[in-house]
Amino acid sequence: MNSRGLRSQLKDSVPVAGFCPQSQFGVQDSLRGGFSSVKNELLPSHPLELSEKNFRLNQDKMNFSTLRNIQGLHAPLKLQMEYQAARQIQRLPFLQSSNLALDTLRGSDDTIGFEDILNDPAQSEMMGEPHMMSVSQILWSFHPVSARKVPDVDVGGSYLLESKFGLYF
Amino acid sequence: MMALSNVLEAPAAGFNFENSSRNAALQAGLEGQTPRPMKTGTTIAGVVFKDGVVLGADTRATSSEVVADKMCSKIHYMAPNIYCCGAGTAADTEKTTDLVASNLTIFSLNSGRKPRVVMAVNILQDLLYRYRGQIGASLILGGVDCTGSHLYTVGPYGSVDKKPYLAMGSGNLAAMGIMEDGFRPDLELDQAKQLVRSAIQAGILNDLGSGHNIDLCVITDRGVDYIRPYQESQYKDHRTNKYRFRQGTTPVLTDTVVPLELEVVEEKVQQMETS
């Protein structure tokens, strides 16, 4: 149920760079990652690392393409607009938001998985400096290609919603 | 900009793989002397009888060659009408069954219905397949729901099998032999209990990873009977003596008292405000 037809969808996944933990200023973190080597940075050190990074993305992709095949293009288009809207409801940039609307849309508000128990971002011990985070968010919003942390799902390969639709209704 | 220490990327929720390259390097360095997780090298079995399901398990947990727990409980609760026997890495079976139990409880609260065994099986299958066997849990689920009594097995890679009688764990070959010989459709409760008991017994006698007591769990539409232990091990720990020394065993030869002379160096009086 979770992994049908995975290979064909992987081309737009989250980029693989950034496997090695980095400390301040982008320097290799020897304590956590071992000595720096090119192989370490390009390849995942754990078989599950890549599939876990892309898991939600791939699941969404598959669900949307199934929905498109069954109900036609309008169904995933409408749903994606709702996802876009829900994703915009955030708190201040340095505070963790609960993403309740997004969870409700996805249906994951009444399930418990490892994402809710392990490494909960709301319980993280580190917080970015408020001023720098707000400034950085403003600067990123001026970037020509909307550089999001979570790239949107690509429906059918030819409709890129994020560059065409905003919240204009 | 993103490399500045003040601009933080919130860590992704779920498993964190930051230390895996370090762990791989450590394992290569330690050359096999790494600590081993606690496994339940086990015999677990289940059978569907006339009115429900009987699940059975032994109670030994091993950590490579040492018995880590003589009375561990391998039959886990999942729902009031569904129980699960777990073999494999002990922590994995516990946590996975807990997670599924929580999800089933949420479902019951949301919908007002009792969960079905097939729901638990589907959730488990998705979970275990997603982690590609890294979660070492082989489970036998049994339960009675509105559609009847069911017995399923889920392997660590996400394989599912539905049968009227099953055995899993390191002692499953011995247990399966007994099951194959003794199983009939529509057994009575006592016959079913005896069959599971003999199967687990065979596993205990013939497998090093299984031992000690036998636990049984009988699930019917009237309720659950968790019999722990159903049969106790014959190799019990009988201590013939008390090994505490009584008072006065050690004779006192000499007794020296040295009083500590304390000298008053400074005396200060401080008024306490009691108004």
JSON list of C-alpha atoms in Angstrom, two decimals, chain A residues 93 129-142, chain B residues 1 7:
[
{"chain": "A", "resi": 93, "resn": "PRO", "atom": "CA", "xyz": [10.00, 31.67, 11.60]},
{"chain": "A", "resi": 129, "resn": "GLU", "atom": "CA", "xyz": [18.28, 33.12, 16.83]},
{"chain": "A", "resi": 130, "resn": "PRO", "atom": "CA", "xyz": [14.94, 34.96, 16.30]},
{"chain": "A", "resi": 131, "resn": "HIS", "atom": "CA", "xyz": [16.27, 38.01, 14.50]},
{"chain": "A", "resi": 132, "resn": "MET", "atom": "CA", "xyz": [18.49, 36.07, 12.09]},
{"chain": "A", "resi": 133, "resn": "MET", "atom": "CA", "xyz": [15.72, 33.60, 11.29]},
{"chain": "A", "resi": 134, "resn": "SER", "atom": "CA", "xyz": [13.23, 36.36, 10.47]},
{"chain": "A", "resi": 135, "resn": "VAL", "atom": "CA", "xyz": [15.77, 38.18, 8.30]},
{"chain": "A", "resi": 136, "resn": "SER", "atom": "CA", "xyz": [16.66, 34.98, 6.50]},
{"chain": "A", "resi": 137, "resn": "GLN", "atom": "CA", "xyz": [13.01, 34.23, 5.79]},
{"chain": "A", "resi": 138, "resn": "ILE", "atom": "CA", "xyz": [12.49, 37.68, 4.27]},
{"chain": "A", "resi": 139, "resn": "LEU", "atom": "CA", "xyz": [15.58, 37.32, 2.10]},
{"chain": "A", "resi": 140, "resn": "TRP", "atom": "CA", "xyz": [14.51, 33.88, 0.84]},
{"chain": "A", "resi": 141, "resn": "SER", "atom": "CA", "xyz": [11.13, 35.24, -0.16]},
{"chain": "A", "resi": 142, "resn": "PHE", "atom": "CA", "xyz": [12.89, 37.49, -2.69]},
{"chain": "B", "resi": 1, "resn": "MET", "atom": "CA", "xyz": [23.29, 31.70, 4.57]},
{"chain": "B", "resi": 7, "resn": "VAL", "atom": "CA", "xyz": [19.90, 30.11, 11.21]}
]
